[in-house]
mmCIF file of C-alpha atoms in Angstrom:
data_model
loop_
_atom_site.group_PDB
_atom_site.id
_atom_site.type_symbol
_atom_site.label_atom_id
_atom_site.label_comp_id
_atom_site.label_asym_id
_atom_site.label_seq_id
_atom_site.Cartn_x
_atom_site.Cartn_y
_atom_site.Cartn_z
ATOM 1 C CA MET A 1182 17.975 14.382 4.241
ATOM 2 C CA GLY A 1183 19.496 17.245 5.917
ATOM 3 C CA ALA A 1184 18.088 19.431 8.488
ATOM 4 C CA GLN A 1185 15.313 21.881 7.247
ATOM 5 C CA LYS A 1186 15.798 25.429 8.156
ATOM 6 C CA GLN A 1187 12.947 27.773 9.463
ATOM 7 C CA ASN A 1188 12.750 30.607 7.163
ATOM 8 C CA SER A 1189 9.967 33.109 7.770
ATOM 9 C CA LYS A 1190 10.563 34.306 4.423
ATOM 10 C CA ALA A 1191 9.300 31.279 2.458
ATOM 11 C CA PRO A 1192 5.874 32.129 0.972
ATOM 12 C CA LYS A 1193 2.711 30.521 2.145
ATOM 13 C CA SER A 1194 1.313 29.690 -0.747
ATOM 14 C CA ILE A 1195 2.000 27.677 -3.688
ATOM 15 C CA PRO A 1196 1.022 28.513 -7.520
ATOM 16 C CA GLN A 1197 -0.357 25.568 -9.216
ATOM 17 C CA VAL A 1198 -0.843 23.189 -6.264
ATOM 18 C CA ASP A 1199 -3.533 21.601 -8.505
ATOM 19 C CA GLY A 1200 -0.445 20.204 -11.152
ATOM 20 C CA TYR A 1201 1.284 18.944 -8.252
ATOM 21 C CA ALA A 1202 -1.534 17.050 -6.707
ATOM 22 C CA ARG A 1203 -2.022 15.675 -10.359
ATOM 23 C CA ILE A 1204 1.303 14.636 -10.946
ATOM 24 C CA SER A 1205 1.533 13.284 -6.612
ATOM 25 C CA TYR A 1206 -1.715 11.175 -7.832
ATOM 26 C CA LEU A 1207 -0.062 9.389 -10.845
ATOM 27 C CA TYR A 1208 2.567 8.769 -9.316
ATOM 28 C CA GLN A 1209 1.386 6.941 -6.417
ATOM 29 C CA ALA A 1210 -1.243 5.358 -8.912
ATOM 30 C CA SER A 1211 1.910 4.015 -10.782
ATOM 31 C CA THR A 1212 3.471 2.668 -7.780
ATOM 32 C CA GLN A 1213 0.323 0.692 -6.755
ATOM 33 C CA PHE A 1214 -0.234 -0.963 -9.808
ATOM 34 C CA SER A 1215 3.684 -1.564 -10.033
ATOM 35 C CA LEU A 1216 2.836 -4.263 -7.062
ATOM 36 C CA ASP A 1217 0.659 -6.422 -9.087
ATOM 37 C CA GLU A 1218 1.893 -8.417 -12.072
ATOM 38 C CA LYS A 1219 -0.907 -7.857 -13.931
ATOM 39 C CA TYR A 1220 -1.048 -4.271 -14.691
ATOM 40 C CA GLN A 1221 2.696 -3.476 -15.260
ATOM 41 C CA ILE A 1222 1.941 -1.799 -18.783
ATOM 42 C CA LEU A 1223 -0.433 0.305 -16.783
ATOM 43 C CA SER A 1224 2.088 1.386 -14.358
ATOM 44 C CA ARG A 1225 4.616 2.174 -16.893
ATOM 45 C CA ALA A 1226 2.001 4.036 -18.692
ATOM 46 C CA LEU A 1227 0.742 6.441 -15.330
ATOM 47 C CA ALA A 1228 4.685 6.806 -14.822
ATOM 48 C CA ARG A 1229 5.139 8.216 -18.266
ATOM 49 C CA ASN A 1230 2.363 10.467 -17.999
ATOM 50 C CA MET A 1231 3.270 11.698 -14.716
ATOM 51 C CA SER A 1232 6.687 12.785 -16.295
ATOM 52 C CA LEU A 1233 5.367 14.290 -19.418
ATOM 53 C CA VAL A 1234 2.464 16.211 -17.169
ATOM 54 C CA ALA A 1235 5.523 17.531 -14.758
ATOM 55 C CA LYS A 1236 7.505 18.838 -18.188
ATOM 56 C CA LYS A 1237 4.544 20.359 -19.737
ATOM 57 C CA THR A 1238 3.464 22.332 -16.951
ATOM 58 C CA VAL A 1239 7.113 23.099 -15.763
ATOM 59 C CA LEU A 1240 6.846 21.488 -12.145
ATOM 60 C CA ARG A 1241 9.645 20.561 -10.636
ATOM 61 C CA LEU A 1242 9.773 16.862 -9.284
ATOM 62 C CA SER A 1243 12.190 15.778 -6.317
ATOM 63 C CA PRO A 1244 15.259 13.629 -7.324
ATOM 64 C CA HIS A 1245 14.202 11.474 -4.752
ATOM 65 C CA MET A 1246 10.888 10.846 -6.891
ATOM 66 C CA LYS A 1247 12.735 10.620 -10.358
ATOM 67 C CA ARG A 1248 15.406 8.094 -9.041
ATOM 68 C CA THR A 1249 12.301 5.710 -8.510
ATOM 69 C CA ILE A 1250 11.518 5.527 -12.130
ATOM 70 C CA CYS A 1251 13.411 4.181 -14.938
ATOM 71 C CA LYS A 1252 14.558 6.628 -17.468
ATOM 72 C CA ASN A 1253 14.230 3.939 -20.196
ATOM 73 C CA CYS A 1254 10.996 1.919 -19.887
ATOM 74 C CA ASN A 1255 9.303 4.139 -17.139
ATOM 75 C CA THR A 1256 9.150 1.007 -14.895
ATOM 76 C CA VAL A 1257 8.472 2.150 -11.014
ATOM 77 C CA LEU A 1258 11.728 0.708 -9.472
ATOM 78 C CA ASN A 1259 11.034 -1.003 -6.234
ATOM 79 C CA PRO A 1260 13.775 -2.552 -4.544
ATOM 80 C CA GLY A 1261 13.938 -6.400 -4.694
ATOM 81 C CA LEU A 1262 10.691 -6.279 -7.065
ATOM 82 C CA SER A 1263 11.636 -4.478 -10.192
ATOM 83 C CA MET A 1264 15.273 -3.450 -9.304
ATOM 84 C CA SER A 1265 18.518 -4.749 -8.439
ATOM 85 C CA SER A 1266 21.283 -2.736 -6.810
ATOM 86 C CA ARG A 1267 24.751 -3.600 -6.067
ATOM 87 C CA ILE A 1268 28.183 -1.770 -5.778
ATOM 88 C CA GLU A 1269 30.572 -2.000 -8.602
ATOM 89 C CA ASN A 1270 34.181 -1.264 -8.601
ATOM 90 C CA LYS A 1271 35.932 -1.574 -11.755
ATOM 91 C CA SER A 1272 39.222 -0.054 -11.244
ATOM 92 C CA ARG A 1273 42.121 -2.837 -11.107
ATOM 93 C CA ARG A 1274 43.364 -1.618 -7.532
ATOM 94 C CA LYS A 1275 39.728 -1.632 -5.948
ATOM 95 C CA ALA A 1276 40.500 1.985 -4.932
ATOM 96 C CA PRO A 1277 37.311 2.997 -2.780
ATOM 97 C CA HIS A 1278 36.843 6.468 -4.445
ATOM 98 C CA ASN A 1279 35.999 4.383 -7.663
ATOM 99 C CA ASP A 1280 32.662 2.881 -6.070
ATOM 100 C CA VAL A 1281 29.943 2.947 -8.114
ATOM 101 C CA LEU A 1282 26.322 2.115 -6.933
ATOM 102 C CA VAL A 1283 24.566 0.684 -9.954
ATOM 103 C CA TYR A 1284 20.461 0.497 -9.709
ATOM 104 C CA GLU A 1285 19.657 -1.475 -12.533
ATOM 105 C CA CYS A 1286 16.205 -1.963 -13.920
ATOM 106 C CA ASN A 1287 14.890 -5.723 -14.026
ATOM 107 C CA HIS A 1288 12.526 -5.010 -16.883
ATOM 108 C CA CYS A 1289 14.899 -3.503 -19.476
ATOM 109 C CA LYS A 1290 18.206 -3.930 -17.665
ATOM 110 C CA ALA A 1291 19.084 0.070 -17.981
ATOM 111 C CA GLU A 1292 21.351 1.098 -15.180
ATOM 112 C CA LYS A 1293 21.233 4.256 -13.088
ATOM 113 C CA ARG A 1294 24.810 4.680 -11.736
ATOM 114 C CA PHE A 1295 25.800 6.844 -8.679
ATOM 115 C CA PRO A 1296 29.640 7.583 -8.439
ATOM 116 C CA ILE A 1297 29.280 7.459 -4.365
ATOM 117 C CA GLY A 1298 33.227 6.886 -4.042
ATOM 118 C CA LYS A 1299 33.720 10.372 -5.319
ATOM 119 C CA ASN A 1300 32.316 12.327 -2.731
ATOM 120 C CA ARG A 1301 30.966 9.998 0.727
ATOM 121 C CA GLU A 1302 29.408 13.269 2.296
ATOM 122 C CA HIS A 1303 27.462 14.210 -1.066
ATOM 123 C CA GLU A 1304 24.047 15.532 -0.159
ATOM 124 C CA LEU A 1305 21.746 16.657 -2.619
ATOM 125 C CA TYR A 1306 20.795 20.309 -3.193
ATOM 126 C CA VAL A 1307 17.230 19.653 -2.396
ATOM 127 C CA ASP A 1308 18.163 18.254 0.729
ATOM 128 C CA LYS A 1309 20.715 20.686 1.624
ATOM 129 C CA HIS A 1310 18.547 23.936 0.862
ATOM 130 C CA ALA A 1311 15.384 22.861 1.956
ATOM 131 C CA VAL A 1312 13.196 24.990 4.045
ATOM 132 C CA THR A 1313 9.959 24.699 6.226
ATOM 133 C CA ARG A 1314 7.097 26.613 5.651
ATOM 134 C CA MET V 430 39.313 31.011 -42.185
ATOM 135 C CA SER V 431 35.471 31.064 -42.961
ATOM 136 C CA ASN V 432 34.817 28.097 -40.708
ATOM 137 C CA GLU V 433 36.450 29.853 -37.689
ATOM 138 C CA LYS V 434 33.821 30.777 -35.320
ATOM 139 C CA LYS V 435 33.597 34.443 -34.340
ATOM 140 C CA PRO V 436 34.327 35.179 -30.638
ATOM 141 C CA ASN V 437 31.076 35.901 -28.840
ATOM 142 C CA LYS V 438 30.033 39.028 -28.252
ATOM 143 C CA PRO V 439 30.166 40.548 -24.627
ATOM 144 C CA LYS V 440 26.524 40.744 -23.409
ATOM 145 C CA ALA V 441 25.389 44.068 -22.928
ATOM 146 C CA LEU V 442 25.346 44.673 -19.019
ATOM 147 C CA THR V 443 23.194 46.395 -17.128
ATOM 148 C CA SER V 444 26.143 47.528 -14.723
ATOM 149 C CA GLY V 445 29.885 48.127 -14.722
ATOM 150 C CA SER V 446 31.528 44.931 -13.611
ATOM 151 C CA LEU V 447 30.957 41.017 -14.201
ATOM 152 C CA LYS V 448 31.612 40.726 -10.336
ATOM 153 C CA ALA V 449 28.835 43.316 -9.644
ATOM 154 C CA THR V 450 26.318 41.341 -11.732
ATOM 155 C CA GLU V 451 27.163 38.157 -9.936
ATOM 156 C CA SER V 452 26.537 39.424 -6.811
ATOM 157 C CA LYS V 453 23.117 41.037 -7.880
ATOM 158 C CA ARG V 454 21.005 37.840 -7.140
ATOM 159 C CA ARG V 455 17.709 37.806 -5.038
ATOM 160 C CA GLN V 456 16.932 35.016 -3.172
ATOM 161 C CA VAL V 457 13.844 32.846 -4.097
ATOM 162 C CA PHE V 458 11.992 30.054 -3.060
ATOM 163 C CA LYS V 459 11.359 27.224 -5.637
ATOM 164 C CA PRO V 460 8.392 24.741 -4.755
ATOM 165 C CA ILE V 461 9.377 21.043 -5.491
ATOM 166 C CA LEU V 462 7.110 17.892 -5.246
ATOM 167 C CA GLU V 463 8.659 15.701 -3.002
ATOM 168 C CA ASN V 464 8.253 11.784 -3.078
ATOM 169 C CA PRO V 465 4.972 11.034 -1.099
ATOM 170 C CA TYR V 466 6.462 7.981 0.288
ATOM 171 C CA THR V 467 8.844 9.524 2.463
ATOM 172 C CA ILE V 468 10.947 6.482 3.023
ATOM 173 C CA SER V 469 14.083 8.206 4.824
ATOM 174 C CA LYS V 470 11.886 8.790 8.244
ATOM 175 C CA LYS V 471 10.424 5.291 8.395
ATOM 176 C CA TRP V 472 13.538 3.459 9.683
ATOM 177 C CA PRO V 473 12.446 2.059 13.241
ATOM 178 C CA PHE V 474 13.635 4.023 16.114
ATOM 179 C CA ILE V 475 16.242 2.422 18.415
ATOM 180 C CA GLU V 476 17.580 3.774 21.767
ATOM 181 C CA GLN V 477 21.075 4.269 22.164
ATOM 182 C CA SER V 478 21.808 2.012 24.851
ATOM 183 C CA THR V 479 19.974 -1.011 22.903
ATOM 184 C CA ALA V 480 21.836 0.003 19.827
ATOM 185 C CA ARG V 481 25.205 -0.604 21.770
ATOM 186 C CA THR V 482 24.137 -3.892 23.377
ATOM 187 C CA ILE V 483 23.074 -5.054 20.088
ATOM 188 C CA LEU V 484 26.488 -3.800 18.596
ATOM 189 C CA GLU V 485 28.373 -5.804 21.330
ATOM 190 C CA LEU V 486 26.496 -9.000 21.097
ATOM 191 C CA LEU V 487 27.026 -8.988 17.356
ATOM 192 C CA GLU V 488 30.563 -8.709 17.730
ATOM 193 C CA SER V 489 30.637 -11.620 19.911
ATOM 194 C CA VAL V 490 28.792 -13.690 17.591
ATOM 195 C CA LEU V 491 30.963 -12.662 14.700
ATOM 196 C CA SER V 492 34.325 -13.457 16.415
ATOM 197 C CA PRO V 493 34.690 -16.481 14.741
ATOM 198 C CA VAL V 494 34.424 -15.051 11.156
ATOM 199 C CA GLY V 495 37.002 -12.542 12.365
ATOM 200 C CA ASN V 496 39.387 -15.135 13.095
ATOM 201 C CA HIS V 497 38.725 -17.213 10.114
ATOM 202 C CA ASN V 498 39.245 -14.152 8.050
ATOM 203 C CA GLU V 499 42.446 -13.440 9.820
ATOM 204 C CA ALA V 500 43.788 -17.123 9.258
ATOM 205 C CA LEU V 501 42.894 -16.603 5.747
ATOM 206 C CA GLN V 502 45.178 -13.216 5.175
ATOM 207 C CA SER V 503 48.169 -14.437 7.090
ATOM 208 C CA ALA V 504 48.283 -17.847 5.342
ATOM 209 C CA LYS V 505 51.222 -18.328 3.050
ATOM 210 C CA SER V 506 50.682 -20.718 0.655
ATOM 211 C CA GLU V 507 47.463 -21.428 -1.514
ATOM 212 C CA SER V 508 47.539 -25.201 0.137
ATOM 213 C CA GLU V 509 47.433 -23.563 3.240
ATOM 214 C CA ARG V 510 44.303 -21.097 2.355
ATOM 215 C CA ASN V 511 42.617 -24.305 0.962
ATOM 216 C CA GLN V 512 42.946 -26.167 4.140
ATOM 217 C CA ILE V 513 41.588 -22.966 5.900
ATOM 218 C CA ARG V 514 38.736 -22.535 3.485
ATOM 219 C CA SER V 515 37.634 -26.281 3.972
ATOM 220 C CA ASN V 516 36.690 -25.899 7.670
ATOM 221 C CA VAL V 517 34.788 -22.656 7.307
ATOM 222 C CA PRO V 518 33.046 -21.623 10.731
ATOM 223 C CA LYS V 519 29.472 -22.381 11.413
ATOM 224 C CA VAL V 520 28.262 -18.653 11.668
ATOM 225 C CA LEU V 521 29.686 -18.007 8.401
ATOM 226 C CA ARG V 522 26.688 -19.442 6.999
ATOM 227 C CA GLU V 523 24.487 -17.703 8.710
ATOM 228 C CA VAL V 524 25.414 -14.404 7.931
ATOM 229 C CA THR V 525 25.937 -12.230 4.824
ATOM 230 C CA ILE V 526 28.594 -9.466 5.122
ATOM 231 C CA GLY V 527 29.069 -6.310 2.685
ATOM 232 C CA PHE V 528 26.396 -4.488 0.754
ATOM 233 C CA ASN V 529 26.337 -6.681 -2.265
ATOM 234 C CA SER V 530 26.094 -10.023 -0.819
ATOM 235 C CA THR V 531 23.521 -8.726 1.810
ATOM 236 C CA THR V 532 21.369 -7.007 -1.200
ATOM 237 C CA ASN V 533 21.596 -9.960 -3.199
ATOM 238 C CA ALA V 534 20.246 -12.322 -0.659
ATOM 239 C CA LEU V 535 17.397 -10.236 0.029
ATOM 240 C CA GLU V 536 16.510 -9.621 -3.391
ATOM 241 C CA ASN V 537 16.881 -13.553 -3.920
ATOM 242 C CA GLN V 538 14.648 -13.906 -1.091
ATOM 243 C CA SER V 539 11.904 -11.632 -2.318
ATOM 244 C CA GLN V 540 12.010 -13.044 -5.878
ATOM 245 C CA MET V 541 11.278 -16.583 -4.447
ATOM 246 C CA ARG V 542 8.565 -15.147 -2.178
ATOM 247 C CA ARG V 543 6.685 -13.807 -5.323
ATOM 248 C CA ARG V 544 6.975 -17.035 -7.140
ATOM 249 C CA ILE V 545 5.679 -18.854 -4.497
ATOM 250 C CA SER V 546 2.676 -16.595 -4.380
ATOM 251 C CA GLN V 547 2.129 -16.807 -8.063
ATOM 252 C CA THR V 548 2.150 -20.394 -8.519
ATOM 253 C CA LYS V 549 0.582 -20.866 -4.975
ATOM 254 C CA LYS V 550 2.828 -23.647 -3.993
ATOM 255 C CA PRO V 551 3.489 -24.564 -0.681
ATOM 256 C CA LYS V 552 5.989 -22.444 1.499
ATOM 257 C CA GLN V 553 7.886 -25.957 2.169
ATOM 258 C CA ASP V 554 9.789 -25.590 -1.062
ATOM 259 C CA SER V 555 11.742 -22.539 -0.554
ATOM 260 C CA LYS V 556 12.845 -24.046 3.086
ATOM 261 C CA ASN V 557 14.509 -26.931 1.704
ATOM 262 C CA THR V 558 17.127 -25.062 -0.503
ATOM 263 C CA ASP V 559 20.482 -23.786 0.762
ATOM 264 C CA ARG V 560 19.890 -20.176 0.383
ATOM 265 C CA LYS V 561 20.292 -18.213 3.413
ATOM 266 C CA ASN V 562 16.918 -17.229 4.993
ATOM 267 C CA ILE V 563 17.875 -13.506 5.773
ATOM 268 C CA ARG V 564 15.997 -12.724 9.166
ATOM 269 C CA PHE V 565 17.744 -9.360 10.504
ATOM 270 C CA VAL V 566 19.302 -6.701 8.570
ATOM 271 C CA PHE V 567 21.836 -4.205 10.324
ATOM 272 C CA VAL V 568 22.711 -1.185 8.392
ATOM 273 C CA ALA V 569 25.385 1.147 9.847
ATOM 274 C CA LYS V 570 23.402 4.319 8.415
ATOM 275 C CA ALA V 571 25.203 7.054 10.180
ATOM 276 C CA ASP V 572 28.442 5.756 8.923
ATOM 277 C CA MET V 573 27.440 5.608 4.999
ATOM 278 C CA GLY V 574 27.329 9.419 4.484
ATOM 279 C CA SER V 575 25.133 9.420 1.151
ATOM 280 C CA SER V 576 21.714 8.767 1.985
ATOM 281 C CA VAL V 577 21.582 6.795 -1.793
ATOM 282 C CA LEU V 578 23.312 3.859 -0.290
ATOM 283 C CA SER V 579 20.908 3.214 2.845
ATOM 284 C CA SER V 580 17.818 4.585 1.061
ATOM 285 C CA SER V 581 16.656 1.230 -0.741
ATOM 286 C CA PHE V 582 17.120 -0.735 2.428
ATOM 287 C CA PRO V 583 13.203 0.016 4.434
ATOM 288 C CA VAL V 584 11.596 -1.091 0.770
ATOM 289 C CA LEU V 585 14.220 -4.120 0.042
ATOM 290 C CA THR V 586 13.364 -5.496 3.799
ATOM 291 C CA TYR V 587 9.922 -4.989 3.601
ATOM 292 C CA THR V 588 9.455 -6.902 0.182
ATOM 293 C CA ALA V 589 11.827 -9.735 0.676
ATOM 294 C CA SER V 590 9.633 -10.570 4.101
ATOM 295 C CA ASP V 591 7.593 -13.628 4.053
ATOM 296 C CA SER V 592 4.271 -11.655 5.474
ATOM 297 C CA LYS V 593 3.189 -8.777 7.407
ATOM 298 C CA LYS V 594 3.315 -10.390 10.565
ATOM 299 C CA ASP V 595 6.729 -12.116 10.116
ATOM 300 C CA LEU V 596 8.652 -8.865 8.807
ATOM 301 C CA ILE V 597 12.407 -8.568 8.434
ATOM 302 C CA LYS V 598 13.796 -6.299 11.031
ATOM 303 C CA LEU V 599 16.039 -3.615 9.929
ATOM 304 C CA ILE V 600 18.256 -2.166 12.544
ATOM 305 C CA ALA V 601 20.031 1.115 12.248
ATOM 306 C CA LEU V 602 23.670 0.631 13.755
ATOM 307 C CA PRO V 603 25.238 3.693 16.033
ATOM 308 C CA ARG V 604 27.526 5.831 14.479
ATOM 309 C CA GLY V 605 31.089 4.477 14.563
ATOM 310 C CA SER V 606 30.057 0.915 14.284
ATOM 311 C CA THR V 607 31.761 0.178 10.731
ATOM 312 C CA THR V 608 35.243 0.611 12.346
ATOM 313 C CA THR V 609 34.332 -2.040 15.123
ATOM 314 C CA LEU V 610 32.926 -4.416 13.122
ATOM 315 C CA SER V 611 35.904 -4.248 10.508
ATOM 316 C CA ARG V 612 38.164 -4.573 13.608
ATOM 317 C CA THR V 613 36.249 -7.664 14.704
ATOM 318 C CA LEU V 614 35.573 -9.271 10.945
ATOM 319 C CA LYS V 615 38.754 -8.244 9.827
ATOM 320 C CA CYS V 616 37.495 -7.174 6.476
ATOM 321 C CA GLU V 617 36.911 -3.874 4.972
ATOM 322 C CA ASP V 618 33.633 -3.476 3.962
ATOM 323 C CA CYS V 619 31.071 -3.924 7.024
ATOM 324 C CA SER V 620 28.701 -1.259 6.725
ATOM 325 C CA VAL V 621 25.705 -3.860 6.021
ATOM 326 C CA LEU V 622 25.487 -7.222 7.585
ATOM 327 C CA GLY V 623 22.312 -9.777 7.113
ATOM 328 C CA LEU V 624 21.466 -12.180 9.782
ATOM 329 C CA THR V 625 19.467 -15.504 9.692
ATOM 330 C CA SER V 626 17.505 -16.574 12.754
ATOM 331 C CA ASN V 627 18.816 -20.381 13.601
ATOM 332 C CA MET V 628 21.893 -19.839 15.372
ATOM 333 C CA GLU V 629 22.081 -21.441 18.722
ATOM 334 C CA GLU V 630 24.909 -19.195 19.924
ATOM 335 C CA ALA V 631 22.962 -16.042 19.414
ATOM 336 C CA LYS V 632 19.766 -16.433 21.013
ATOM 337 C CA PRO V 633 20.102 -13.601 23.580
ATOM 338 C CA LEU V 634 20.663 -11.229 20.746
ATOM 339 C CA TYR V 635 17.791 -12.525 18.842
ATOM 340 C CA GLU V 636 15.409 -11.671 21.863
ATOM 341 C CA ILE V 637 16.540 -8.250 21.829
ATOM 342 C CA LEU V 638 16.190 -7.990 17.956
ATOM 343 C CA GLU V 639 12.692 -9.202 18.315
ATOM 344 C CA LYS V 640 11.776 -6.376 20.524
ATOM 345 C CA ILE V 641 12.488 -3.721 18.086
ATOM 346 C CA GLU V 642 9.561 -2.274 15.894
ATOM 347 C CA ASP V 643 8.473 -3.220 12.771
ATOM 348 C CA LEU V 644 8.851 -1.309 9.442
ATOM 349 C CA GLU V 645 5.729 0.623 8.140
ATOM 350 C CA LEU V 646 5.075 1.010 4.743
ATOM 351 C CA PRO V 647 1.811 1.139 4.249
ATOM 352 C CA TRP V 648 1.944 1.634 0.805
ATOM 353 C CA LEU V 649 3.662 -1.959 -0.032
ATOM 354 C CA ASP V 650 0.705 -3.719 1.931
ATOM 355 C CA TYR V 651 -1.085 -4.573 -1.078
ATOM 356 C CA LEU V 652 2.090 -7.123 -1.660
ATOM 357 C CA PHE V 653 0.947 -9.383 1.288
ATOM 358 C CA GLU V 654 -2.637 -8.964 0.712
ATOM 359 C CA PRO V 655 -3.304 -9.019 -3.014
ATOM 360 C CA HIS V 656 -6.575 -10.627 -2.823
ATOM 361 C CA CYS V 657 -7.965 -7.511 -0.738
ATOM 362 C CA SER V 658 -9.860 -5.559 -2.995
ATOM 363 C CA THR V 659 -9.767 -2.340 -0.345
ATOM 364 C CA TYR V 660 -5.903 -1.097 -0.863
ATOM 365 C CA THR V 661 -6.478 2.359 -2.386
ATOM 366 C CA TYR V 662 -3.973 4.215 -0.079
ATOM 367 C CA PHE V 663 -3.205 7.793 -0.903
ATOM 368 C CA GLU V 664 -1.025 10.359 0.632
ATOM 369 C CA LYS V 665 -1.386 14.036 0.446
ATOM 370 C CA PRO V 666 1.151 15.718 -2.257
ATOM 371 C CA SER V 667 3.832 16.897 -0.099
ATOM 372 C CA ILE V 668 5.315 20.012 -1.757
ATOM 373 C CA GLN V 669 8.835 21.472 -0.283
ATOM 374 C CA MET V 670 10.134 24.890 -0.551
ATOM 375 C CA VAL V 671 13.803 25.018 -1.591
ATOM 376 C CA GLN V 672 15.900 28.076 -1.125
ATOM 377 C CA THR V 673 17.804 29.224 -4.386
ATOM 378 C CA SER V 674 19.008 32.502 -5.993
ATOM 379 C CA ALA V 675 18.205 34.261 -9.307
ATOM 380 C CA PRO V 676 19.510 36.738 -11.118
ATOM 381 C CA ILE V 677 18.114 40.099 -11.115
ATOM 382 C CA ILE V 678 16.942 41.161 -14.518
ATOM 383 C CA LYS V 679 15.678 44.868 -15.467
ATOM 384 C CA LYS V 680 12.357 44.605 -16.730
ATOM 385 C CA GLN V 681 12.689 45.792 -20.782
ATOM 386 C CA THR V 682 10.520 48.407 -21.736
ATOM 387 C CA LYS V 683 8.190 47.225 -24.600
ATOM 388 C CA THR V 684 8.581 48.855 -27.683
ATOM 389 C CA THR V 685 5.480 48.512 -30.016
#
């Protein structure tokens, strides 16, 4: 993550803190249940609930958080447990700029693809412009 | 033609030129909900000097692999290559090189561990198989650039570990170590390495590595103690402010 800038202009109070707390709670509950084989469906339901609440209340979630949930089946993607990752290069000459990082959901086999070769130094906007309060 | 689209009408601008409207943006701060489990800060701290000695020892241990790779690359015929492949150095059996092979080995380890814990079979079954049992993972995090590549390793090493007392060690290599390693190993992608703990030659390396702190991911502890009922672990919601800009829109007067 990028170095956080200190900015005195940043507001101290945050509107709708309760909404954020609710989403955070749903996320953590979903993650905890995802660790147990018995509660996979409950975990998925909670994750789905979380994204729906976020959409309804128009609260933004960090990409780091959204990347840990499968877009297709709402499984919490834990590396080694419910997800497998690999670097793929489908170009004939194996040019390094064609490297793609693939996260595959073990439940529904849906993939998240990150074209990391395009720009190795790429940093998320959220990381670049984060401000400490 | 009736199908043809009409050109978009220019929007009514509050001021004269386009440039002027573009420049008129105000600074705003948007709250954003960050992942409560901040993984990027969980990498174990290693001092510069120890990291350098680790890299040096690693180089000396892995030098036979480099020689092997060089011989393979310089071999002219297929038969020559096959001959080289037939006597693989011992070290190569204890090492995984590259992102894909290391993650694959760790994922297999994690799956094996879960299967054992579900069926409650004795542990010895897993040790008889030929699979590499990775004990140390080296990641040249500083050389990787984007954090997506290295972000999965803390959780992956944690889930692949056998028990909480016997966690797999995750070691962040110092900046520039990818080039040094690819020089010794004579291969391109060396940013991630996996190492087992059954090499006689690497005893001094193991001694240093064992002193490195363990990973701490308390929200995954349930994996190791599934029968413990008190595993409620809750982090405060972490809300971050992100600095962006927004256009200045003049308030419209209501006409009722």
